[in-house]
mmCIF file of C-alpha atoms and ligand atoms in Angstrom:
data_model
loop_
_atom_site.group_PDB
_atom_site.id
_atom_site.type_symbol
_atom_site.label_atom_id
_atom_site.label_comp_id
_atom_site.label_asym_id
_atom_site.label_seq_id
_atom_site.Cartn_x
_atom_site.Cartn_y
_atom_site.Cartn_z
ATOM 1 C CA MET A 104 -4.693 -27.936 17.939
ATOM 2 C CA GLU A 105 -1.569 -27.763 15.121
ATOM 3 C CA VAL A 106 -2.720 -28.979 11.579
ATOM 4 C CA LYS A 107 0.804 -31.150 9.833
ATOM 5 C CA ILE A 108 0.192 -31.765 6.424
ATOM 6 C CA ILE A 109 1.839 -35.415 5.530
ATOM 7 C CA PRO A 110 1.981 -35.712 1.996
ATOM 8 C CA CYS A 111 1.306 -39.536 0.861
ATOM 9 C CA LEU A 112 1.341 -41.509 -2.154
ATOM 10 C CA GLU A 113 1.626 -39.626 -5.416
ATOM 11 C CA ASP A 114 -0.581 -36.428 -4.523
ATOM 12 C CA ASN A 115 -2.739 -36.961 -1.669
ATOM 13 C CA TYR A 116 -3.123 -34.784 2.298
ATOM 14 C CA ALA A 117 -3.489 -36.382 5.407
ATOM 15 C CA TYR A 118 -3.304 -34.395 7.573
ATOM 16 C CA LEU A 119 -2.293 -34.916 11.465
ATOM 17 C CA LEU A 120 -4.010 -32.644 14.445
ATOM 18 C CA ILE A 121 -1.714 -32.276 17.387
ATOM 19 C CA ASP A 122 -2.770 -31.900 20.529
ATOM 20 C CA ASN A 123 0.057 -30.293 22.159
ATOM 21 C CA THR A 124 -1.070 -29.771 25.694
ATOM 22 C CA ASN A 125 -0.649 -33.611 26.074
ATOM 23 C CA ASN A 126 1.047 -34.655 22.643
ATOM 24 C CA THR A 127 -1.953 -37.315 21.646
ATOM 25 C CA ALA A 128 -2.856 -36.658 18.032
ATOM 26 C CA CYS A 129 -6.017 -37.910 15.369
ATOM 27 C CA ILE A 130 -5.094 -38.006 11.751
ATOM 28 C CA ILE A 131 -7.165 -38.251 8.626
ATOM 29 C CA ASP A 132 -7.650 -40.322 6.138
ATOM 30 C CA PRO A 133 -4.238 -42.057 6.077
ATOM 31 C CA SER A 134 -3.352 -43.248 2.472
ATOM 32 C CA GLU A 135 -0.008 -45.223 4.540
ATOM 33 C CA ALA A 136 0.937 -46.119 7.167
ATOM 34 C CA SER A 137 5.153 -44.857 7.417
ATOM 35 C CA PRO A 138 5.077 -41.091 6.502
ATOM 36 C CA ILE A 139 3.033 -40.590 9.238
ATOM 37 C CA ILE A 140 4.987 -42.777 11.645
ATOM 38 C CA ASN A 141 7.755 -41.393 10.627
ATOM 39 C CA TYR A 142 6.912 -37.471 11.574
ATOM 40 C CA LEU A 143 5.195 -39.653 14.912
ATOM 41 C CA GLU A 144 8.679 -41.537 16.316
ATOM 42 C CA LYS A 145 10.699 -37.872 15.261
ATOM 43 C CA ASN A 146 8.699 -35.986 17.104
ATOM 44 C CA LYS A 147 6.984 -37.779 19.457
ATOM 45 C CA ILE A 148 3.594 -37.829 18.975
ATOM 46 C CA LYS A 149 1.122 -40.174 20.719
ATOM 47 C CA LEU A 150 -1.734 -41.080 17.775
ATOM 48 C CA SER A 151 -4.388 -41.746 19.468
ATOM 49 C CA PHE A 152 -7.191 -41.549 17.091
ATOM 50 C CA ILE A 153 -7.388 -41.926 13.121
ATOM 51 C CA LEU A 154 -10.624 -40.382 11.105
ATOM 52 C CA ASN A 155 -12.319 -41.685 7.525
ATOM 53 C CA THR A 156 -13.242 -39.059 5.331
ATOM 54 C CA HIS A 157 -14.502 -42.293 3.162
ATOM 55 C CA HIS A 158 -13.552 -45.325 1.974
ATOM 56 C CA HIS A 159 -11.055 -45.484 -0.855
ATOM 57 C CA TYR A 160 -7.771 -47.309 -0.470
ATOM 58 C CA ASP A 161 -6.133 -43.394 -0.473
ATOM 59 C CA HIS A 162 -7.973 -42.118 2.611
ATOM 60 C CA VAL A 163 -7.986 -45.707 4.509
ATOM 61 C CA GLY A 164 -3.909 -47.444 3.369
ATOM 62 C CA GLY A 165 -3.184 -47.430 6.453
ATOM 63 C CA ASN A 166 -5.182 -47.818 9.211
ATOM 64 C CA LYS A 167 -4.412 -51.279 10.098
ATOM 65 C CA LYS A 168 -0.720 -50.765 11.178
ATOM 66 C CA LEU A 169 -1.264 -47.259 12.917
ATOM 67 C CA LYS A 170 -4.082 -48.976 14.750
ATOM 68 C CA GLU A 171 -2.047 -51.638 15.520
ATOM 69 C CA ILE A 172 1.536 -50.066 16.631
ATOM 70 C CA TYR A 173 -0.824 -47.625 18.319
ATOM 71 C CA GLY A 174 -3.831 -48.472 19.504
ATOM 72 C CA ALA A 175 -5.907 -45.869 17.955
ATOM 73 C CA LYS A 176 -9.341 -45.916 17.665
ATOM 74 C CA VAL A 177 -11.156 -45.162 14.053
ATOM 75 C CA ILE A 178 -13.726 -43.453 13.426
ATOM 76 C CA GLY A 179 -16.021 -43.977 10.236
ATOM 77 C CA TYR A 180 -19.485 -43.729 8.761
ATOM 78 C CA ILE A 181 -22.157 -45.685 10.121
ATOM 79 C CA ASP A 182 -23.786 -46.829 7.032
ATOM 80 C CA ASP A 183 -19.473 -47.791 5.203
ATOM 81 C CA LYS A 184 -19.047 -49.727 9.123
ATOM 82 C CA LYS A 185 -18.615 -52.655 6.834
ATOM 83 C CA ARG A 186 -16.100 -50.756 4.204
ATOM 84 C CA ILE A 187 -13.335 -49.579 6.706
ATOM 85 C CA PRO A 188 -11.125 -51.286 8.002
ATOM 86 C CA GLU A 189 -10.571 -51.972 11.189
ATOM 87 C CA ILE A 190 -13.711 -49.192 11.962
ATOM 88 C CA ASP A 191 -14.027 -48.881 16.302
ATOM 89 C CA PHE A 192 -16.193 -46.071 16.511
ATOM 90 C CA ALA A 193 -19.727 -46.100 13.697
ATOM 91 C CA VAL A 194 -20.563 -41.540 13.660
ATOM 92 C CA LYS A 195 -23.942 -40.479 12.144
ATOM 93 C CA ASN A 196 -24.501 -37.330 10.278
ATOM 94 C CA ASN A 197 -24.636 -34.362 12.123
ATOM 95 C CA GLN A 198 -23.552 -36.139 15.091
ATOM 96 C CA ILE A 199 -20.206 -34.104 17.424
ATOM 97 C CA TRP A 200 -17.854 -36.433 18.240
ATOM 98 C CA LYS A 201 -15.656 -35.419 20.746
ATOM 99 C CA GLU A 202 -13.180 -37.231 22.505
ATOM 100 C CA LYS A 203 -10.036 -35.377 24.426
ATOM 101 C CA ASN A 204 -9.564 -32.023 22.956
ATOM 102 C CA PHE A 205 -10.819 -32.831 20.221
ATOM 103 C CA GLU A 206 -14.601 -31.240 19.158
ATOM 104 C CA ALA A 207 -15.890 -32.028 15.079
ATOM 105 C CA LYS A 208 -19.152 -32.104 14.001
ATOM 106 C CA VAL A 209 -19.637 -34.707 11.362
ATOM 107 C CA ILE A 210 -21.217 -34.078 8.017
ATOM 108 C CA HIS A 211 -22.452 -36.792 5.062
ATOM 109 C CA ILE A 212 -21.790 -34.695 2.550
ATOM 110 C CA PRO A 213 -22.923 -37.500 -0.263
ATOM 111 C CA GLY A 214 -22.253 -37.953 -3.802
ATOM 112 C CA HIS A 215 -18.255 -38.976 -4.463
ATOM 113 C CA THR A 216 -19.048 -41.794 -2.980
ATOM 114 C CA SER A 217 -22.286 -42.606 -0.511
ATOM 115 C CA GLY A 218 -20.585 -42.871 2.236
ATOM 116 C CA HIS A 219 -18.532 -39.612 2.872
ATOM 117 C CA ILE A 220 -18.558 -37.666 5.254
ATOM 118 C CA CYS A 221 -16.657 -34.314 6.726
ATOM 119 C CA PHE A 222 -15.670 -33.731 10.532
ATOM 120 C CA TYR A 223 -15.680 -29.481 11.234
ATOM 121 C CA PHE A 224 -14.100 -28.309 13.947
ATOM 122 C CA PHE A 225 -16.430 -25.961 14.457
ATOM 123 C CA ASN A 226 -13.909 -23.967 17.562
ATOM 124 C CA GLU A 227 -11.309 -24.875 15.256
ATOM 125 C CA LYS A 228 -12.524 -23.527 12.299
ATOM 126 C CA LYS A 229 -10.949 -26.230 10.137
ATOM 127 C CA ILE A 230 -12.886 -28.681 8.190
ATOM 128 C CA PHE A 231 -11.398 -31.903 6.698
ATOM 129 C CA THR A 232 -13.666 -32.333 3.060
ATOM 130 C CA GLY A 233 -12.104 -35.333 1.686
ATOM 131 C CA ASP A 234 -12.598 -35.817 -2.095
ATOM 132 C CA THR A 235 -15.986 -34.043 -2.009
ATOM 133 C CA LEU A 236 -14.872 -30.200 -1.951
ATOM 134 C CA PHE A 237 -11.178 -29.786 -3.526
ATOM 135 C CA SER A 238 -9.482 -26.676 -3.941
ATOM 136 C CA LEU A 239 -11.329 -24.728 -7.203
ATOM 137 C CA GLY A 240 -12.401 -28.218 -7.526
ATOM 138 C CA CYS A 241 -14.817 -31.095 -6.302
ATOM 139 C CA GLY A 242 -14.223 -34.750 -6.359
ATOM 140 C CA ARG A 243 -15.689 -37.301 -9.157
ATOM 141 C CA ILE A 244 -19.730 -38.182 -8.869
ATOM 142 C CA PHE A 245 -18.451 -42.572 -8.001
ATOM 143 C CA GLU A 246 -21.704 -43.383 -6.118
ATOM 144 C CA GLY A 247 -24.103 -40.295 -5.296
ATOM 145 C CA THR A 248 -25.726 -38.186 -7.969
ATOM 146 C CA TYR A 249 -25.446 -34.930 -9.504
ATOM 147 C CA THR A 250 -27.690 -34.149 -6.938
ATOM 148 C CA GLN A 251 -26.400 -35.599 -3.599
ATOM 149 C CA MET A 252 -22.911 -33.345 -4.768
ATOM 150 C CA PHE A 253 -24.816 -30.682 -5.619
ATOM 151 C CA GLU A 254 -25.922 -30.941 -2.374
ATOM 152 C CA SER A 255 -22.878 -31.754 -0.262
ATOM 153 C CA LEU A 256 -21.195 -28.751 -2.291
ATOM 154 C CA ASN A 257 -24.011 -25.591 -0.862
ATOM 155 C CA PHE A 258 -23.282 -26.852 2.605
ATOM 156 C CA PHE A 259 -20.055 -25.587 2.134
ATOM 157 C CA LYS A 260 -20.953 -22.345 1.437
ATOM 158 C CA SER A 261 -22.937 -22.332 4.948
ATOM 159 C CA LEU A 262 -19.854 -22.080 6.786
ATOM 160 C CA PRO A 263 -17.872 -18.774 7.892
ATOM 161 C CA TYR A 264 -16.052 -17.323 5.234
ATOM 162 C CA ASP A 265 -13.011 -17.741 7.385
ATOM 163 C CA THR A 266 -13.168 -21.253 7.899
ATOM 164 C CA ASN A 267 -9.999 -23.387 6.514
ATOM 165 C CA ILE A 268 -10.215 -26.226 4.091
ATOM 166 C CA TYR A 269 -8.378 -29.207 4.346
ATOM 167 C CA CYS A 270 -8.989 -31.071 1.284
ATOM 168 C CA GLY A 271 -7.872 -35.294 0.464
ATOM 169 C CA HIS A 272 -5.501 -34.273 -2.455
ATOM 170 C CA GLU A 273 -3.449 -31.496 -3.980
ATOM 171 C CA TYR A 274 -4.870 -31.081 -7.708
ATOM 172 C CA THR A 275 -5.686 -27.493 -7.288
ATOM 173 C CA LEU A 276 -3.234 -26.420 -10.265
ATOM 174 C CA LYS A 277 -4.627 -28.919 -12.364
ATOM 175 C CA ASN A 278 -8.109 -27.770 -10.922
ATOM 176 C CA SER A 279 -7.411 -24.580 -11.717
ATOM 177 C CA GLU A 280 -6.812 -24.551 -15.755
ATOM 178 C CA PHE A 281 -10.980 -25.665 -15.542
ATOM 179 C CA CYS A 282 -11.780 -23.094 -13.716
ATOM 180 C CA LEU A 283 -9.480 -20.505 -16.655
ATOM 181 C CA LYS A 284 -11.479 -21.836 -19.358
ATOM 182 C CA TYR A 285 -15.260 -21.435 -18.059
ATOM 183 C CA ASP A 286 -14.262 -18.364 -16.111
ATOM 184 C CA PRO A 287 -11.510 -16.702 -18.401
ATOM 185 C CA ASN A 288 -13.298 -13.076 -16.263
ATOM 186 C CA ASN A 289 -13.036 -14.507 -12.567
ATOM 187 C CA GLN A 290 -10.330 -12.036 -11.616
ATOM 188 C CA ASN A 291 -10.397 -13.050 -7.881
ATOM 189 C CA LEU A 292 -10.042 -16.513 -9.582
ATOM 190 C CA LYS A 293 -6.335 -15.464 -11.290
ATOM 191 C CA LYS A 294 -4.708 -13.790 -8.268
ATOM 192 C CA LYS A 295 -5.670 -17.354 -6.724
ATOM 193 C CA ILE A 296 -3.788 -18.973 -8.787
ATOM 194 C CA GLU A 297 -0.493 -16.603 -8.485
ATOM 195 C CA LYS A 298 -0.800 -17.270 -5.093
ATOM 196 C CA ILE A 299 -0.637 -20.912 -6.203
ATOM 197 C CA LYS A 300 1.662 -20.836 -8.324
ATOM 198 C CA GLU A 301 4.035 -19.151 -5.523
ATOM 199 C CA LYS A 302 3.088 -22.144 -3.440
ATOM 200 C CA LEU A 303 4.399 -24.482 -5.890
ATOM 201 C CA ASN A 304 7.222 -23.185 -7.207
ATOM 202 C CA ARG A 305 7.942 -23.410 -2.885
ATOM 203 C CA ASN A 306 7.551 -26.963 -2.895
ATOM 204 C CA LEU A 307 5.061 -25.539 -0.727
ATOM 205 C CA PRO A 308 0.660 -27.507 -0.524
ATOM 206 C CA THR A 309 -1.756 -24.770 -1.510
ATOM 207 C CA LEU A 310 -3.541 -26.109 1.640
ATOM 208 C CA PRO A 311 -5.430 -24.475 3.568
ATOM 209 C CA THR A 312 -7.328 -22.813 1.547
ATOM 210 C CA THR A 313 -10.976 -21.041 2.347
ATOM 211 C CA ILE A 314 -14.564 -20.831 1.784
ATOM 212 C CA LYS A 315 -14.080 -17.354 0.868
ATOM 213 C CA ASP A 316 -11.693 -18.119 -1.994
ATOM 214 C CA GLU A 317 -13.680 -21.523 -2.953
ATOM 215 C CA ILE A 318 -17.401 -19.536 -3.078
ATOM 216 C CA GLU A 319 -15.046 -16.245 -5.169
ATOM 217 C CA CYS A 320 -12.587 -19.389 -7.295
ATOM 218 C CA ASN A 321 -14.029 -22.627 -7.550
ATOM 219 C CA ILE A 322 -16.573 -22.524 -9.911
ATOM 220 C CA PHE A 323 -18.133 -26.124 -8.864
ATOM 221 C CA LEU A 324 -19.169 -23.315 -5.803
ATOM 222 C CA ARG A 325 -20.075 -21.051 -8.951
ATOM 223 C CA SER A 326 -23.037 -23.115 -10.760
ATOM 224 C CA GLU A 327 -26.193 -21.712 -9.415
ATOM 225 C CA ASN A 328 -27.900 -24.606 -10.053
ATOM 226 C CA LEU A 329 -28.367 -28.234 -10.737
ATOM 227 C CA GLU A 330 -28.384 -28.792 -14.058
ATOM 228 C CA ASN A 331 -24.511 -26.178 -14.380
ATOM 229 C CA PHE A 332 -23.019 -28.072 -12.233
ATOM 230 C CA SER A 333 -23.849 -31.284 -14.301
ATOM 231 C CA LYS A 334 -22.632 -29.862 -17.157
ATOM 232 C CA LEU A 335 -19.502 -28.836 -16.090
ATOM 233 C CA ARG A 336 -19.320 -32.114 -13.461
ATOM 234 C CA ASP A 337 -19.406 -34.295 -16.830
ATOM 235 C CA LEU A 338 -17.088 -31.487 -18.774
ATOM 236 C CA LYS A 339 -14.356 -32.023 -15.856
ATOM 237 C CA ASP A 340 -14.655 -35.679 -16.029
ATOM 238 C CA ASN A 341 -12.887 -35.141 -19.616
ATOM 239 C CA PHE A 342 -10.870 -32.026 -18.935
HETATM 240 ZN ZN1 LIG B 142 -11.989 -40.645 -2.788
HETATM 241 FE FE1 LIG B 143 -8.762 -40.390 -2.873
#
């Protein structure tokens, strides 16, 4: 399974998962249809599935058009079936979603929205975290509680260190400034920031990141208790 990163809108990423053995693909969080159509047409790939991490427009904006053109099936969280446009398959927490050669575990990670999920492709050690876990940051808490977000983030710490993380936005540099301000002596963070800047200078995405990097550098994953996490989340909202 190959992952192609497709920039959308201002700073969103959609992820095209390509099964080269039969030229089929899934798209994760298509913010808009046209950049994805362009890629599919150019490379003669058929889109079979659309996977949404949550209902925000910048993650589902392309659903309708992509479904119209390719007949792709839309997969989203069961409790959000009224908010995910064109949903075909409603999935539950801890369910294994398996179609063709694609196999992922669905994990409910509320906080940013009440129905936020991630897709964990455990065979490939790749996880698509939407707007819950960012590189060096986490999503704003819009619908959930601090406790929910804290627990959702803690889930990621249980994954293998070499798992690749694909996030919904390119927020890494801005996030790194916040981490550095409140964790100024973190040498791993400083090294990570160098790598981030190198990538951005070459116009490359800073993603994927890894569980190891995030545990070492992401201040939100490093907060040891709910109180500390909540304080940081509030500070970040006004950063
Ligand atoms: Zn969102
Ligand atoms: Fe978003």
